[in-house]
CSV table of C-alpha atoms and ligand atoms in Angstrom, one decimal:
chain,number,residue,atom,x,y,z
A,1,MET,CA,-2.2,1.1,-9.4
A,2,SER,CA,0.4,1.1,-6.8
A,3,VAL,CA,3.5,-0.1,-8.6
A,4,ASN,CA,6.5,2.0,-7.9
A,5,VAL,CA,8.0,2.1,-11.4
A,6,GLY,CA,10.9,4.4,-10.4
A,7,ALA,CA,11.9,2.0,-7.6
A,8,TYR,CA,11.6,-0.9,-10.1
A,9,GLN,CA,13.8,0.7,-12.6
A,10,SER,CA,16.5,1.7,-10.2
A,11,ILE,CA,16.6,-1.7,-8.4
A,12,HIS,CA,16.6,-3.4,-11.8
A,13,GLN,CA,19.6,-1.4,-13.0
A,14,GLU,CA,21.4,-1.9,-9.7
A,15,LEU,CA,20.9,-5.7,-9.8
A,16,LEU,CA,21.8,-6.0,-13.4
A,17,SER,CA,25.2,-4.4,-12.7
A,18,LYS,CA,25.7,-6.9,-9.9
A,19,ASN,CA,24.5,-9.9,-11.8
A,20,VAL,CA,21.8,-10.6,-9.2
A,21,GLN,CA,18.3,-11.8,-10.3
A,22,LEU,CA,15.2,-9.9,-9.1
A,23,ILE,CA,12.1,-11.8,-8.2
A,24,ALA,CA,9.2,-9.4,-7.9
A,25,VAL,CA,7.1,-10.7,-5.0
A,26,SER,CA,3.5,-10.1,-6.0
A,27,LYS,CA,1.6,-12.0,-3.3
A,28,THR,CA,-1.8,-10.3,-2.4
A,29,LYS,CA,-1.3,-7.9,-5.4
A,30,PRO,CA,-3.7,-7.7,-8.3
A,31,ASN,CA,-3.0,-8.9,-11.8
A,32,THR,CA,-2.9,-5.3,-13.1
A,33,ASP,CA,0.2,-4.6,-10.9
A,34,ILE,CA,1.9,-7.7,-12.4
A,35,ILE,CA,1.0,-6.6,-15.9
A,36,GLU,CA,2.5,-3.2,-15.3
A,37,LEU,CA,5.9,-4.8,-14.5
A,38,TYR,CA,5.5,-7.3,-17.3
A,39,GLU,CA,5.1,-4.5,-19.8
A,40,LEU,CA,8.4,-3.1,-18.6
A,41,GLY,CA,9.9,-6.5,-19.6
A,42,HIS,CA,9.9,-8.2,-16.2
A,43,ARG,CA,9.2,-11.9,-16.2
A,44,ALA,CA,10.1,-13.4,-12.8
A,45,PHE,CA,7.4,-13.1,-10.1
A,46,GLY,CA,7.2,-14.7,-6.7
A,47,GLU,CA,4.1,-16.0,-5.0
A,48,ASN,CA,3.4,-17.6,-1.5
A,49,TYR,CA,0.0,-19.1,-1.8
A,50,VAL,CA,-0.9,-22.0,-4.0
A,51,GLN,CA,-4.5,-21.0,-4.9
A,52,GLU,CA,-3.5,-17.4,-5.6
A,53,LEU,CA,-0.6,-18.6,-7.8
A,54,ILE,CA,-2.7,-21.0,-9.9
A,55,ASP,CA,-5.3,-18.3,-10.5
A,56,LYS,CA,-2.7,-15.8,-11.6
A,57,ALA,CA,-0.9,-18.3,-13.7
A,58,ASP,CA,-4.1,-19.1,-15.4
A,59,GLN,CA,-5.0,-15.5,-16.1
A,60,LEU,CA,-1.6,-14.0,-17.0
A,61,PRO,CA,0.8,-14.4,-19.9
A,62,LYS,CA,2.3,-17.8,-20.2
A,63,ASP,CA,5.9,-16.7,-20.4
A,64,ILE,CA,5.9,-15.4,-16.8
A,65,GLN,CA,8.4,-17.4,-14.7
A,66,TRP,CA,6.6,-18.2,-11.5
A,67,HIS,CA,8.6,-18.7,-8.3
A,68,PHE,CA,7.0,-20.4,-5.4
A,69,ILE,CA,8.5,-18.7,-2.3
A,70,GLY,CA,6.1,-19.7,0.4
A,71,HIS,CA,5.7,-22.7,2.6
A,72,LEU,CA,4.6,-25.6,0.4
A,73,GLN,CA,2.5,-28.4,1.7
A,74,SER,CA,3.1,-31.8,0.1
A,75,ASN,CA,-0.6,-32.2,-0.9
A,76,LYS,CA,-0.5,-29.1,-2.9
A,77,VAL,CA,2.5,-29.8,-5.0
A,78,LYS,CA,0.4,-31.3,-7.8
A,79,TYR,CA,-1.3,-28.0,-8.5
A,80,ILE,CA,1.8,-26.1,-9.3
A,81,SER,CA,4.0,-28.9,-10.7
A,82,PRO,CA,2.9,-28.4,-14.3
A,83,PHE,CA,4.3,-24.9,-14.6
A,84,VAL,CA,6.3,-23.7,-11.6
A,85,HIS,CA,9.7,-22.3,-12.6
A,86,LEU,CA,11.6,-22.6,-9.2
A,87,ILE,CA,10.4,-23.7,-5.8
A,88,HIS,CA,12.4,-21.8,-3.2
A,89,GLY,CA,11.2,-23.2,0.1
A,90,VAL,CA,12.0,-26.9,0.0
A,91,ASP,CA,12.4,-27.7,3.7
A,92,SER,CA,12.1,-31.5,4.0
A,93,GLU,CA,12.9,-34.7,2.2
A,94,LYS,CA,9.2,-35.6,2.3
A,95,LEU,CA,8.5,-32.5,0.2
A,96,LEU,CA,11.3,-33.4,-2.2
A,97,GLN,CA,9.8,-36.9,-2.6
A,98,GLU,CA,6.4,-35.4,-3.5
A,99,ILE,CA,7.9,-32.8,-5.9
A,100,ASN,CA,9.9,-35.6,-7.6
A,101,LYS,CA,6.8,-37.7,-8.0
A,102,GLN,CA,4.8,-34.9,-9.5
A,103,ALA,CA,7.7,-33.9,-11.8
A,104,ILE,CA,7.9,-37.5,-13.1
A,105,LYS,CA,4.1,-37.4,-13.8
A,106,GLN,CA,4.6,-34.1,-15.7
A,107,ASP,CA,7.6,-35.5,-17.5
A,108,ARG,CA,9.6,-32.5,-16.5
A,109,ILE,CA,12.6,-31.5,-14.3
A,110,ILE,CA,11.6,-29.1,-11.5
A,111,ASP,CA,14.2,-26.7,-10.2
A,112,CYS,CA,14.3,-26.3,-6.4
A,113,LEU,CA,16.2,-24.5,-3.7
A,114,LEU,CA,16.6,-26.0,-0.3
A,115,GLN,CA,15.5,-23.7,2.5
A,116,VAL,CA,17.9,-23.3,5.3
A,117,HIS,CA,16.9,-22.0,8.8
A,118,ILE,CA,19.2,-19.1,9.6
A,119,ALA,CA,16.9,-16.8,11.6
A,120,THR,CA,16.6,-16.6,15.4
A,121,GLU,CA,12.8,-17.0,15.2
A,122,GLU,CA,11.6,-20.5,15.7
A,123,THR,CA,8.7,-20.3,13.3
A,124,LYS,CA,10.8,-20.1,10.1
A,125,PHE,CA,11.0,-23.4,8.2
A,126,GLY,CA,14.1,-25.0,6.8
A,127,PHE,CA,16.9,-27.5,7.2
A,128,ASP,CA,19.4,-26.6,9.9
A,129,GLY,CA,23.2,-26.7,9.1
A,130,PRO,CA,23.8,-30.2,10.3
A,131,ALA,CA,20.7,-31.6,8.6
A,132,LEU,CA,21.7,-29.9,5.3
A,133,HIS,CA,25.2,-31.3,5.5
A,134,GLU,CA,23.9,-34.8,6.3
A,135,PHE,CA,21.5,-34.8,3.3
A,136,LEU,CA,24.0,-33.4,0.8
A,137,THR,CA,26.7,-35.9,1.7
A,138,SER,CA,24.3,-38.9,2.0
A,139,GLY,CA,24.1,-39.8,-1.6
A,140,ARG,CA,20.3,-39.5,-1.4
A,141,VAL,CA,20.2,-36.4,-3.6
A,142,LYS,CA,20.5,-38.6,-6.7
A,143,ASP,CA,17.3,-40.5,-5.8
A,144,TYR,CA,15.3,-37.5,-6.9
A,145,SER,CA,15.6,-38.1,-10.6
A,146,ASN,CA,13.4,-35.2,-11.7
A,147,ILE,CA,14.6,-32.5,-9.4
A,148,ARG,CA,17.5,-30.2,-10.0
A,149,ILE,CA,18.6,-28.7,-6.8
A,150,ARG,CA,19.9,-25.3,-7.9
A,151,GLY,CA,20.9,-23.8,-4.6
A,152,LEU,CA,19.8,-22.5,-1.2
A,153,MET,CA,17.2,-20.1,0.1
A,154,GLY,CA,17.0,-18.4,3.5
A,155,MET,CA,15.2,-15.7,5.4
A,156,ALA,CA,17.1,-13.6,8.0
A,157,SER,CA,15.5,-12.6,11.3
A,158,PHE,CA,12.8,-9.9,11.2
A,159,SER,CA,15.1,-7.4,12.7
A,160,GLU,CA,16.9,-4.1,12.0
A,161,ASP,CA,20.1,-5.3,13.8
A,162,GLN,CA,22.7,-5.2,10.9
A,163,THR,CA,25.2,-7.3,12.9
A,164,LEU,CA,22.6,-10.1,13.4
A,165,LEU,CA,21.5,-10.0,9.8
A,166,SER,CA,25.2,-10.0,8.6
A,167,LYS,CA,25.9,-13.0,10.7
A,168,GLU,CA,22.9,-14.9,9.4
A,169,PHE,CA,23.6,-14.1,5.7
A,170,THR,CA,27.3,-15.0,6.2
A,171,THR,CA,26.3,-18.3,7.6
A,172,LEU,CA,24.0,-19.0,4.7
A,173,LYS,CA,26.6,-18.1,2.2
A,174,SER,CA,29.1,-20.4,3.8
A,175,TYR,CA,26.6,-23.3,3.7
A,176,PHE,CA,26.1,-22.4,0.0
A,177,GLU,CA,29.8,-22.6,-0.8
A,178,ASN,CA,30.1,-25.9,1.1
A,179,ALA,CA,27.1,-27.4,-0.5
A,180,LYS,CA,28.4,-26.5,-3.9
A,181,LYS,CA,31.1,-29.2,-3.4
A,182,ALA,CA,28.4,-31.9,-3.4
A,183,PHE,CA,27.3,-30.8,-7.0
A,184,SER,CA,29.9,-31.2,-9.7
A,185,ASN,CA,27.5,-30.2,-12.6
A,186,GLY,CA,28.0,-26.5,-12.2
A,187,GLN,CA,24.2,-26.0,-11.9
A,188,PHE,CA,24.2,-25.4,-8.1
A,189,ASP,CA,24.4,-21.6,-8.7
A,190,THR,CA,21.6,-19.9,-6.9
A,191,LEU,CA,21.6,-18.3,-3.4
A,192,SER,CA,18.2,-16.7,-2.8
A,193,MET,CA,18.6,-14.3,0.1
A,194,GLY,CA,17.4,-10.7,0.7
A,195,MET,CA,14.0,-8.9,0.7
A,196,SER,CA,12.9,-5.3,0.6
A,197,GLY,CA,14.5,-4.4,4.0
A,198,ASP,CA,17.8,-6.2,3.7
A,199,TYR,CA,18.6,-6.9,0.0
A,200,GLN,CA,21.6,-4.6,-0.2
A,201,LEU,CA,23.3,-6.3,2.7
A,202,ALA,CA,22.4,-9.7,1.3
A,203,ILE,CA,24.0,-8.8,-2.0
A,204,GLN,CA,27.2,-7.6,-0.3
A,205,LEU,CA,27.3,-11.0,1.4
A,206,GLY,CA,26.9,-13.1,-1.7
A,207,SER,CA,23.2,-13.3,-2.7
A,208,THR,CA,22.6,-14.2,-6.4
A,209,MET,CA,18.8,-13.7,-6.2
A,210,VAL,CA,16.6,-11.3,-4.2
A,211,ARG,CA,12.9,-11.5,-3.5
A,212,ILE,CA,11.4,-8.0,-3.3
A,213,GLY,CA,7.8,-7.2,-2.7
A,214,SER,CA,6.9,-4.1,-0.8
A,215,LEU,CA,9.5,-1.8,-2.3
A,216,LEU,CA,8.0,-2.5,-5.8
A,217,PHE,CA,4.3,-2.9,-5.0
A,218,GLY,CA,3.8,-1.0,-1.8
A,219,ALA,CA,2.9,-2.4,1.6
A,220,ARG,CA,0.6,-5.5,1.6
A,221,ASN,CA,-2.9,-5.4,3.0
A,222,TYR,CA,-3.9,-8.8,4.4
A,223,SER,CA,-7.3,-7.6,5.8
A,224,LYS,CA,-9.1,-8.1,2.4
B,301,LIG,C1,6.7,-11.8,1.2
B,301,LIG,C2,8.1,-12.4,1.0
B,301,LIG,C3,9.1,-11.6,0.4
B,301,LIG,C4,9.0,-10.2,0.1
B,301,LIG,O1,9.0,-9.4,1.2
B,301,LIG,P1,9.1,-7.8,1.1
B,301,LIG,O2,9.6,-7.4,2.5
B,301,LIG,O3,7.8,-7.2,0.8
B,301,LIG,O4,10.1,-7.5,0.1
B,301,LIG,C5,10.3,-12.3,0.2
B,301,LIG,N1,10.5,-13.6,0.5
B,301,LIG,C6,9.5,-14.3,1.1
B,301,LIG,C7,9.8,-15.7,1.4
B,301,LIG,C8,8.3,-13.7,1.4
B,301,LIG,O5,7.4,-14.5,2.0
């Protein structure tokens, strides 16, 4: 058991006081770790890999809210569409089309966040600023009858440079405020930004949802 219960409790209290939602990122971690937080009352968990997510969802309590935070391939949407709570990394209209199709089949509305590319690294997925603006002002959003776009998600550069991180988070927050104008229903309310290393900065700069893994569960071991 490697859950850091003390860290969980202090982060949980801190976020509660700031009205920020905590997603416990449990990728690569065993079910026993998830159950430990579940028994403390935690329900929102984040996973990156489709097969791992469906195995865990099958084995664990049904009232867990599963957040898909990884890069989602269109051909895998059907496996998570029956139960996923929020898909964070929607980075193309092709993916939106597939999610919408599967949501219609399941007769449900699926909540999604559009992923925005804010980091300097070229490998990170997402819409860039102009593509996001074009999409949101195009009128095409309403074609996706069974998707509710709840907000934006972004990952800052893998860096310790606070100035750089601040700049990236500030950019994402300004896209978020702008994008809000395209949604009059008041349900565009989620800005998913901040991880173990940078969540406090992200919250200062306007995050409403943080995705924290290693601070809660310890470092991940990918060699297994
Ligand atoms: C793994 C992951 C996290 C959690 O990272 P930590 O640094 O362990 O908190 C958050 N967001 C995404 C998209 C991830 O892939």
